[in-house]
Short mmCIF file of C-alpha atoms (C1' of nucleotides) in Angstrom, two decimals:
data_model
loop_
_atom_site.label_atom_id
_atom_site.label_comp_id
_atom_site.label_asym_id
_atom_site.label_seq_id
_atom_site.Cartn_x
_atom_site.Cartn_y
_atom_site.Cartn_z
CA MET Q 1 125.83 -45.24 -15.56
CA GLN Q 2 125.06 -43.44 -12.36
CA LYS Q 3 121.90 -43.75 -10.35
CA ASN Q 4 119.30 -41.16 -11.23
CA SER Q 5 118.79 -40.07 -7.66
CA ILE Q 6 120.18 -40.97 -4.28
CA GLU Q 7 118.98 -40.32 -0.79
CA LEU Q 8 120.43 -37.18 0.73
CA ASP Q 9 120.44 -36.56 4.45
CA GLU Q 10 120.95 -33.22 6.14
CA THR Q 11 124.72 -33.71 6.25
CA ASP Q 12 124.85 -34.30 2.51
CA ARG Q 13 122.86 -31.13 1.90
CA ALA Q 14 125.10 -29.09 4.17
CA LEU Q 15 128.15 -30.51 2.42
CA LEU Q 16 126.77 -29.65 -1.02
CA THR Q 17 125.96 -26.13 0.10
CA ALA Q 18 129.42 -25.64 1.57
CA LEU Q 19 131.12 -26.90 -1.59
CA GLN Q 20 128.99 -24.60 -3.71
CA LYS Q 21 130.35 -21.69 -1.71
CA ASN Q 22 133.94 -22.85 -1.59
CA ALA Q 23 135.19 -25.79 -3.59
CA TYR Q 24 138.53 -25.63 -1.81
CA ALA Q 25 137.13 -26.07 1.65
CA THR Q 26 139.44 -28.59 3.22
CA GLY Q 27 138.32 -31.84 4.78
CA GLN Q 28 139.24 -30.49 8.20
CA GLU Q 29 137.26 -27.27 7.74
CA LEU Q 30 134.23 -29.18 6.54
CA SER Q 31 134.70 -31.60 9.40
CA ASP Q 32 134.46 -28.73 11.87
CA MET Q 33 131.45 -27.20 10.12
CA LEU Q 34 129.46 -30.42 9.82
CA ASN Q 35 130.51 -32.22 13.00
CA LEU Q 36 131.77 -35.24 11.12
CA SER Q 37 135.22 -36.73 10.80
CA ALA Q 38 137.39 -35.64 7.91
CA SER Q 39 137.52 -39.15 6.53
CA GLN Q 40 133.72 -39.34 6.40
CA ILE Q 41 133.60 -35.99 4.66
CA GLY Q 42 135.88 -37.39 1.99
CA ARG Q 43 133.80 -40.51 1.66
CA ARG Q 44 130.53 -38.60 1.29
CA ARG Q 45 132.12 -36.20 -1.13
CA GLN Q 46 133.29 -39.08 -3.30
CA ARG Q 47 129.85 -40.62 -3.21
CA LEU Q 48 128.22 -37.35 -4.30
CA GLU Q 49 130.70 -36.99 -7.13
CA GLU Q 50 130.20 -40.54 -8.35
CA ALA Q 51 126.44 -40.14 -8.18
CA GLY Q 52 126.79 -37.21 -10.56
CA LEU Q 53 125.33 -34.67 -8.17
CA ILE Q 54 128.59 -32.77 -8.27
CA MET Q 55 129.34 -32.19 -11.94
CA GLY Q 56 132.65 -30.48 -11.40
CA TYR Q 57 134.49 -27.60 -9.82
CA ARG Q 58 135.05 -24.24 -11.45
CA ALA Q 59 136.86 -21.01 -10.87
CA ARG Q 60 134.57 -18.01 -10.75
CA LEU Q 61 135.97 -14.89 -12.40
CA ASP Q 62 135.16 -11.23 -11.98
CA PRO Q 63 133.79 -10.01 -15.35
CA ALA Q 64 134.48 -6.35 -14.59
CA ARG Q 65 138.15 -6.99 -13.84
CA LEU Q 66 138.40 -8.88 -17.14
CA GLY Q 67 137.12 -5.84 -18.98
CA LEU Q 68 133.72 -7.41 -19.63
CA ASP Q 69 131.75 -4.31 -18.74
CA VAL Q 70 128.57 -5.00 -20.69
CA GLN Q 71 126.33 -7.83 -19.68
CA ALA Q 72 123.04 -8.44 -21.44
CA PHE Q 73 120.16 -10.81 -21.96
CA VAL Q 74 119.13 -11.22 -25.58
CA GLN Q 75 115.85 -12.76 -26.62
CA VAL Q 76 115.86 -14.29 -30.09
CA GLN Q 77 112.77 -15.37 -32.02
CA LEU Q 78 113.16 -17.83 -34.86
CA ALA Q 79 111.10 -17.33 -37.98
CA ARG Q 80 110.20 -20.99 -38.34
CA HIS Q 81 110.27 -23.75 -35.81
CA GLY Q 82 111.66 -26.70 -37.71
CA SER Q 83 114.36 -28.84 -36.15
CA ASP Q 84 116.64 -27.71 -38.98
CA GLU Q 85 116.50 -24.07 -37.98
CA GLY Q 86 117.02 -24.96 -34.34
CA ALA Q 87 120.08 -27.05 -35.10
CA SER Q 88 121.55 -24.35 -37.30
CA PHE Q 89 121.02 -21.72 -34.63
CA THR Q 90 122.45 -23.98 -31.93
CA ARG Q 91 125.59 -24.34 -34.01
CA LEU Q 92 125.83 -20.57 -34.23
CA LEU Q 93 125.60 -20.33 -30.44
CA SER Q 94 128.56 -22.62 -29.97
CA THR Q 95 130.78 -20.46 -32.17
CA ARG Q 96 130.34 -17.27 -30.16
CA PRO Q 97 132.32 -17.07 -26.92
CA GLU Q 98 130.47 -13.93 -25.81
CA ILE Q 99 127.34 -16.06 -25.45
CA ILE Q 100 127.81 -17.68 -22.07
CA SER Q 101 124.48 -19.48 -21.81
CA ALA Q 102 121.39 -20.09 -23.90
CA TRP Q 103 118.00 -21.43 -22.96
CA THR Q 104 114.85 -22.34 -24.82
CA MET Q 105 111.50 -21.59 -23.24
CA THR Q 106 108.03 -23.03 -23.21
CA GLY Q 107 105.59 -21.66 -25.71
CA GLU Q 108 107.30 -19.98 -28.62
CA ALA Q 109 110.49 -21.41 -30.04
CA ASP Q 110 112.60 -18.54 -28.86
CA TYR Q 111 115.92 -18.42 -27.13
CA LEU Q 112 117.21 -16.42 -24.20
CA LEU Q 113 120.93 -15.70 -24.41
CA ARG Q 114 123.21 -14.44 -21.69
CA VAL Q 115 126.00 -12.38 -23.14
CA PHE Q 116 129.20 -10.74 -21.87
CA CYS Q 117 130.96 -8.12 -24.00
CA PRO Q 118 133.78 -5.62 -23.45
CA ASP Q 119 131.64 -2.73 -24.67
CA LEU Q 120 128.32 -1.71 -26.22
CA GLN Q 121 129.74 -1.67 -29.71
CA THR Q 122 130.72 -5.32 -29.46
CA LEU Q 123 127.24 -6.21 -28.23
CA ASN Q 124 125.62 -4.32 -31.09
CA ARG Q 125 127.89 -6.01 -33.60
CA LEU Q 126 126.95 -9.38 -32.16
CA ILE Q 127 123.27 -8.58 -32.49
CA HIS Q 128 123.34 -7.03 -35.96
CA GLU Q 129 126.14 -8.87 -37.71
CA VAL Q 130 125.74 -12.29 -36.17
CA LEU Q 131 122.25 -12.88 -34.85
CA LEU Q 132 120.07 -10.77 -37.15
CA VAL Q 133 121.75 -11.97 -40.32
CA HIS Q 134 121.18 -15.63 -39.47
CA ARG Q 135 118.66 -17.01 -41.93
CA SER Q 136 116.06 -18.25 -39.44
CA VAL Q 137 116.15 -15.37 -36.93
CA SER Q 138 113.13 -13.13 -37.15
CA ARG Q 139 113.38 -10.84 -34.14
CA VAL Q 140 115.92 -9.90 -31.47
CA HIS Q 141 115.34 -7.99 -28.26
CA SER Q 142 118.17 -7.16 -25.90
CA GLN Q 143 118.30 -5.79 -22.39
CA ILE Q 144 121.48 -4.54 -20.77
CA VAL Q 145 122.16 -5.58 -17.19
CA MET Q 146 122.54 -2.63 -14.84
CA ASP Q 147 123.00 -4.32 -11.52
CA GLN Q 148 122.93 -7.75 -9.96
CA PRO Q 149 121.16 -7.55 -6.58
CA LYS Q 150 121.46 -11.31 -6.15
CA GLY Q 151 124.05 -13.37 -7.87
CA ASP Q 152 124.99 -17.00 -8.12
CA ALA Q 153 123.42 -18.22 -4.94
CA PRO Q 154 123.90 -21.93 -4.19
CA LEU Q 155 121.20 -24.23 -5.50
CA PRO Q 156 118.58 -24.89 -2.81
CA VAL Q 157 119.51 -28.45 -1.88
CA MET E 1 142.54 -3.08 -2.08
CA GLN E 2 143.33 -4.89 -5.28
CA LYS E 3 144.34 -3.22 -8.50
CA ASN E 4 141.43 -2.51 -10.81
CA SER E 5 143.01 -4.19 -13.77
CA ILE E 6 146.23 -5.96 -14.57
CA GLU E 7 147.88 -6.89 -17.79
CA LEU E 8 147.04 -10.39 -18.97
CA ASP E 9 149.13 -12.24 -21.48
CA GLU E 10 148.08 -15.26 -23.49
CA THR E 11 149.28 -17.66 -20.79
CA ASP E 12 147.16 -15.92 -18.16
CA ARG E 13 144.12 -16.18 -20.39
CA ALA E 14 144.73 -19.85 -21.04
CA LEU E 15 145.16 -20.42 -17.33
CA LEU E 16 141.92 -18.62 -16.50
CA THR E 17 140.06 -20.61 -19.13
CA ALA E 18 141.45 -23.89 -17.84
CA LEU E 19 140.52 -23.07 -14.25
CA GLN E 20 137.02 -22.12 -15.31
CA LYS E 21 136.65 -25.61 -16.73
CA ASN E 22 138.30 -27.45 -13.87
CA ALA E 23 139.21 -25.74 -10.63
CA TYR E 24 141.04 -28.87 -9.47
CA ALA E 25 143.45 -28.98 -12.35
CA THR E 26 146.76 -29.64 -10.68
CA GLY E 27 149.86 -27.57 -11.16
CA GLN E 28 151.46 -30.39 -13.09
CA GLU E 29 148.47 -30.83 -15.44
CA LEU E 30 148.34 -27.10 -16.13
CA SER E 31 152.07 -27.12 -16.62
CA ASP E 32 151.70 -29.70 -19.38
CA MET E 33 148.81 -27.83 -21.01
CA LEU E 34 150.44 -24.41 -21.00
CA ASN E 35 154.10 -25.33 -21.51
CA LEU E 36 155.18 -23.62 -18.33
CA SER E 37 156.75 -24.99 -15.19
CA ALA E 38 154.48 -25.98 -12.31
CA SER E 39 156.01 -23.39 -10.02
CA GLN E 40 155.30 -20.59 -12.50
CA ILE E 41 151.73 -21.82 -12.82
CA GLY E 42 151.35 -21.54 -9.06
CA ARG E 43 152.84 -18.07 -9.05
CA ARG E 44 150.56 -16.80 -11.81
CA ARG E 45 147.58 -18.40 -10.19
CA GLN E 46 148.33 -16.63 -6.93
CA ARG E 47 148.73 -13.33 -8.75
CA LEU E 48 145.37 -13.74 -10.48
CA GLU E 49 143.70 -14.58 -7.18
CA GLU E 50 145.23 -11.61 -5.37
CA ALA E 51 144.28 -9.29 -8.23
CA GLY E 52 140.67 -10.33 -7.67
CA LEU E 53 140.24 -11.79 -11.13
CA ILE E 54 139.52 -15.15 -9.57
CA MET E 55 136.77 -14.56 -7.05
CA GLY E 56 136.59 -18.10 -5.79
CA TYR E 57 136.06 -21.73 -6.62
CA ARG E 58 132.71 -23.48 -6.59
CA ALA E 59 131.23 -26.91 -6.98
CA ARG E 60 128.75 -27.13 -9.83
CA LEU E 61 125.74 -29.33 -9.08
CA ASP E 62 123.29 -31.11 -11.35
CA PRO E 63 119.87 -29.54 -10.71
CA ALA E 64 117.97 -32.51 -12.15
CA ARG E 65 119.69 -34.99 -9.85
CA LEU E 66 118.80 -32.74 -6.91
CA GLY E 67 115.14 -32.91 -7.88
CA LEU E 68 115.09 -29.35 -9.17
CA ASP E 69 113.13 -30.16 -12.30
CA VAL E 70 111.62 -26.75 -13.01
CA GLN E 71 113.82 -23.90 -14.04
CA ALA E 72 112.36 -20.53 -14.95
CA PHE E 73 113.06 -16.90 -15.68
CA VAL E 74 110.67 -14.50 -13.98
CA GLN E 75 110.36 -10.88 -14.97
CA VAL E 76 109.06 -8.61 -12.22
CA GLN E 77 107.88 -5.04 -12.71
CA LEU E 78 107.72 -2.75 -9.72
CA ALA E 79 104.80 -0.33 -9.40
CA ARG E 80 106.94 2.61 -8.35
CA HIS E 81 110.62 3.19 -8.78
CA GLY E 82 111.70 4.72 -5.48
CA SER E 83 114.82 3.47 -3.77
CA ASP E 84 112.57 2.34 -0.92
CA GLU E 85 110.67 -0.11 -3.07
CA GLY E 86 113.87 -1.40 -4.58
CA ALA E 87 115.47 -1.99 -1.19
CA SER E 88 112.39 -3.77 0.09
CA PHE E 89 112.25 -6.01 -2.95
CA THR E 90 115.97 -6.74 -2.75
CA ARG E 91 115.46 -7.89 0.83
CA LEU E 92 112.71 -10.22 -0.37
CA LEU E 93 115.07 -11.71 -2.96
CA SER E 94 117.61 -12.60 -0.32
CA THR E 95 115.06 -14.57 1.69
CA ARG E 96 114.11 -16.95 -1.12
CA PRO E 97 116.59 -19.74 -1.83
CA GLU E 98 114.75 -20.75 -5.03
CA ILE E 99 115.84 -17.44 -6.55
CA ILE E 100 119.39 -18.14 -7.66
CA SER E 101 120.14 -14.84 -9.35
CA ALA E 102 118.49 -11.49 -9.94
CA TRP E 103 119.37 -8.70 -12.31
CA THR E 104 118.08 -5.19 -12.97
CA MET E 105 117.94 -3.94 -16.50
CA THR E 106 118.27 -0.64 -18.30
CA GLY E 107 115.12 1.25 -18.96
CA GLU E 108 112.29 0.20 -16.70
CA ALA E 109 112.97 -0.63 -13.07
CA ASP E 110 112.22 -4.28 -13.51
CA TYR E 111 113.99 -7.37 -12.36
CA LEU E 112 114.86 -10.60 -14.08
CA LEU E 113 114.98 -13.55 -11.69
CA ARG E 114 116.44 -16.99 -12.31
CA VAL E 115 114.57 -19.60 -10.32
CA PHE E 116 114.95 -23.31 -9.58
CA CYS E 117 112.03 -25.26 -8.10
CA PRO E 118 111.26 -28.93 -7.52
CA ASP E 119 107.93 -28.66 -9.37
CA LEU E 120 105.50 -26.34 -11.08
CA GLN E 121 103.37 -25.98 -8.00
CA THR E 122 106.30 -24.59 -6.04
CA LEU E 123 107.04 -22.12 -8.81
CA ASN E 124 103.42 -20.97 -8.90
CA ARG E 125 103.36 -20.57 -5.15
CA LEU E 126 106.51 -18.46 -5.33
CA ILE E 127 104.95 -16.25 -7.95
CA HIS E 128 101.53 -15.85 -6.38
CA GLU E 129 102.18 -16.02 -2.66
CA VAL E 130 105.56 -14.32 -2.53
CA LEU E 131 106.15 -12.04 -5.50
CA LEU E 132 102.65 -10.86 -6.40
CA VAL E 133 101.68 -10.06 -2.82
CA HIS E 134 104.72 -7.84 -2.30
CA ARG E 135 103.48 -4.26 -1.94
CA SER E 136 105.49 -2.70 -4.76
CA VAL E 137 105.21 -5.47 -7.38
CA SER E 138 102.85 -4.58 -10.19
CA ARG E 139 103.37 -7.31 -12.77
CA VAL E 140 105.05 -10.70 -13.06
CA HIS E 141 105.78 -12.70 -16.19
CA SER E 142 107.40 -16.11 -16.03
CA GLN E 143 108.86 -18.40 -18.66
CA ILE E 144 109.75 -22.03 -17.99
CA VAL E 145 113.06 -23.29 -19.31
CA MET E 146 112.67 -26.23 -21.66
CA ASP E 147 116.22 -26.87 -22.71
CA GLN E 148 119.68 -25.39 -22.36
CA PRO E 149 121.48 -25.62 -25.72
CA LYS E 150 124.48 -23.76 -24.28
CA GLY E 151 125.27 -23.69 -20.64
CA ASP E 152 127.85 -22.09 -18.40
CA ALA E 153 130.57 -21.54 -20.93
CA PRO E 154 133.76 -19.97 -19.59
CA LEU E 155 133.93 -16.19 -19.74
CA PRO E 156 135.67 -15.02 -22.92
CA VAL E 157 139.00 -13.93 -21.44
"C1'" DG H 1 162.88 -22.47 -12.91
"C1'" DG H 2 163.83 -25.89 -9.24
"C1'" DT H 3 163.73 -27.99 -4.40
"C1'" DG H 4 162.07 -29.37 0.15
"C1'" DA H 5 159.00 -28.84 4.11
"C1'" DA H 6 154.15 -28.68 5.33
"C1'" DA H 7 149.60 -29.68 4.39
"C1'" DT H 8 146.12 -32.40 2.24
"C1'" DC H 9 143.97 -36.31 0.01
"C1'" DT H 10 142.89 -41.23 -0.29
"C1'" DA H 11 142.93 -45.97 0.64
"C1'" DC H 12 143.08 -49.21 4.17
"C1'" DC H 13 142.17 -50.74 8.79
"C1'" DT H 14 139.61 -50.93 13.25
"C1'" DA H 15 135.59 -50.15 16.18
"C1'" DG H 16 130.63 -49.72 17.17
"C1'" DG H 17 125.53 -50.14 16.28
"C1'" DC N 1 126.55 -56.02 7.77
"C1'" DC N 2 126.77 -51.18 7.26
"C1'" DT N 3 128.39 -46.74 8.85
"C1'" DA N 4 131.86 -43.85 11.54
"C1'" DG N 5 136.63 -42.73 12.96
"C1'" DG N 6 141.62 -43.10 12.77
"C1'" DT N 7 146.26 -43.79 10.51
"C1'" DA N 8 149.97 -44.11 6.88
"C1'" DG N 9 151.52 -43.59 2.10
"C1'" DA N 10 151.24 -40.70 -1.83
"C1'" DT N 11 150.26 -36.01 -4.08
"C1'" DT N 12 150.15 -31.39 -4.12
"C1'" DT N 13 151.06 -26.84 -2.72
"C1'" DC N 14 154.02 -22.99 -1.31
"C1'" DA N 15 157.94 -20.49 0.48
"C1'" DC N 16 162.63 -20.21 -0.34
"C1'" DC N 17 166.88 -20.84 -3.10
#
DNA sequence: GGTGAAATCTACCTAGG
DNA sequence: CCTAGGTAGATTTCACC
């Protein structure tokens, strides 16, 4: 098992920020940016990966170009708060590819879902034929995303 | 300028899904997964990048291991809805690294912010000393994330 | 779809504090 | 003894066939 936390110096933070912006930044490019030899960049990078700080590398796609024109946040309230209902609802989440992310919040046992759909009709079908018919869902409120003034900034390391 | 949309076949979709899971998947690995030669994988990949479907590649970090233990969604309502107020608030967003993403929704001119902070105190300071004192902010409501039952699934291509 | 040159990564080695 | 920098073998990518 990895260590829970490791000491990060300024170079580590700069490296993490750079890799959050471009995972394909080459050792030489990073070397120039951070004033450190390419071999040390590789060594630090490996250390950060092994420590679990870097969980992986992903391609970022353009939803609009994929035809995913409707983006929404859906708040779901469960009728009862037993662990049974939660587990059942969590299973439902995993079966729906349109639901990209789901979070539970403090206070009430309700969920916030982030959803991508090709059109409004698909979103409405998801809400009415999937979420609202689930036995423990009591209320659903959805808000369509208009614009994204700030998107996917790097984590503040 | 790139084309607004291109035709995607099943292999393209599988490739996009694979790259969303692992940006460092090698041509040979993808070749085995998709039953296509490595050189064709590279060619398709290049086409998808040039078409703008793939916007980039990013490292994904573990917030907890970075000491970002508090994650929240903050809803902000602006007092007035002029373009001036919006622009001023958008500028504020760009100055705060704790705010990872921001969206505007249909209906009211309010913003949903996704925030990562090291502790509750930092979150409260952000809310009270940064957001609430901004001249056009009228109301702020924040919810702390407890758990993430589904996180960062690939876009449904 | 395949091949070869160019670039990049990674492990090992050497030097300095 | 630990951290930084350099070098060579192995992998991978990319332009061309």
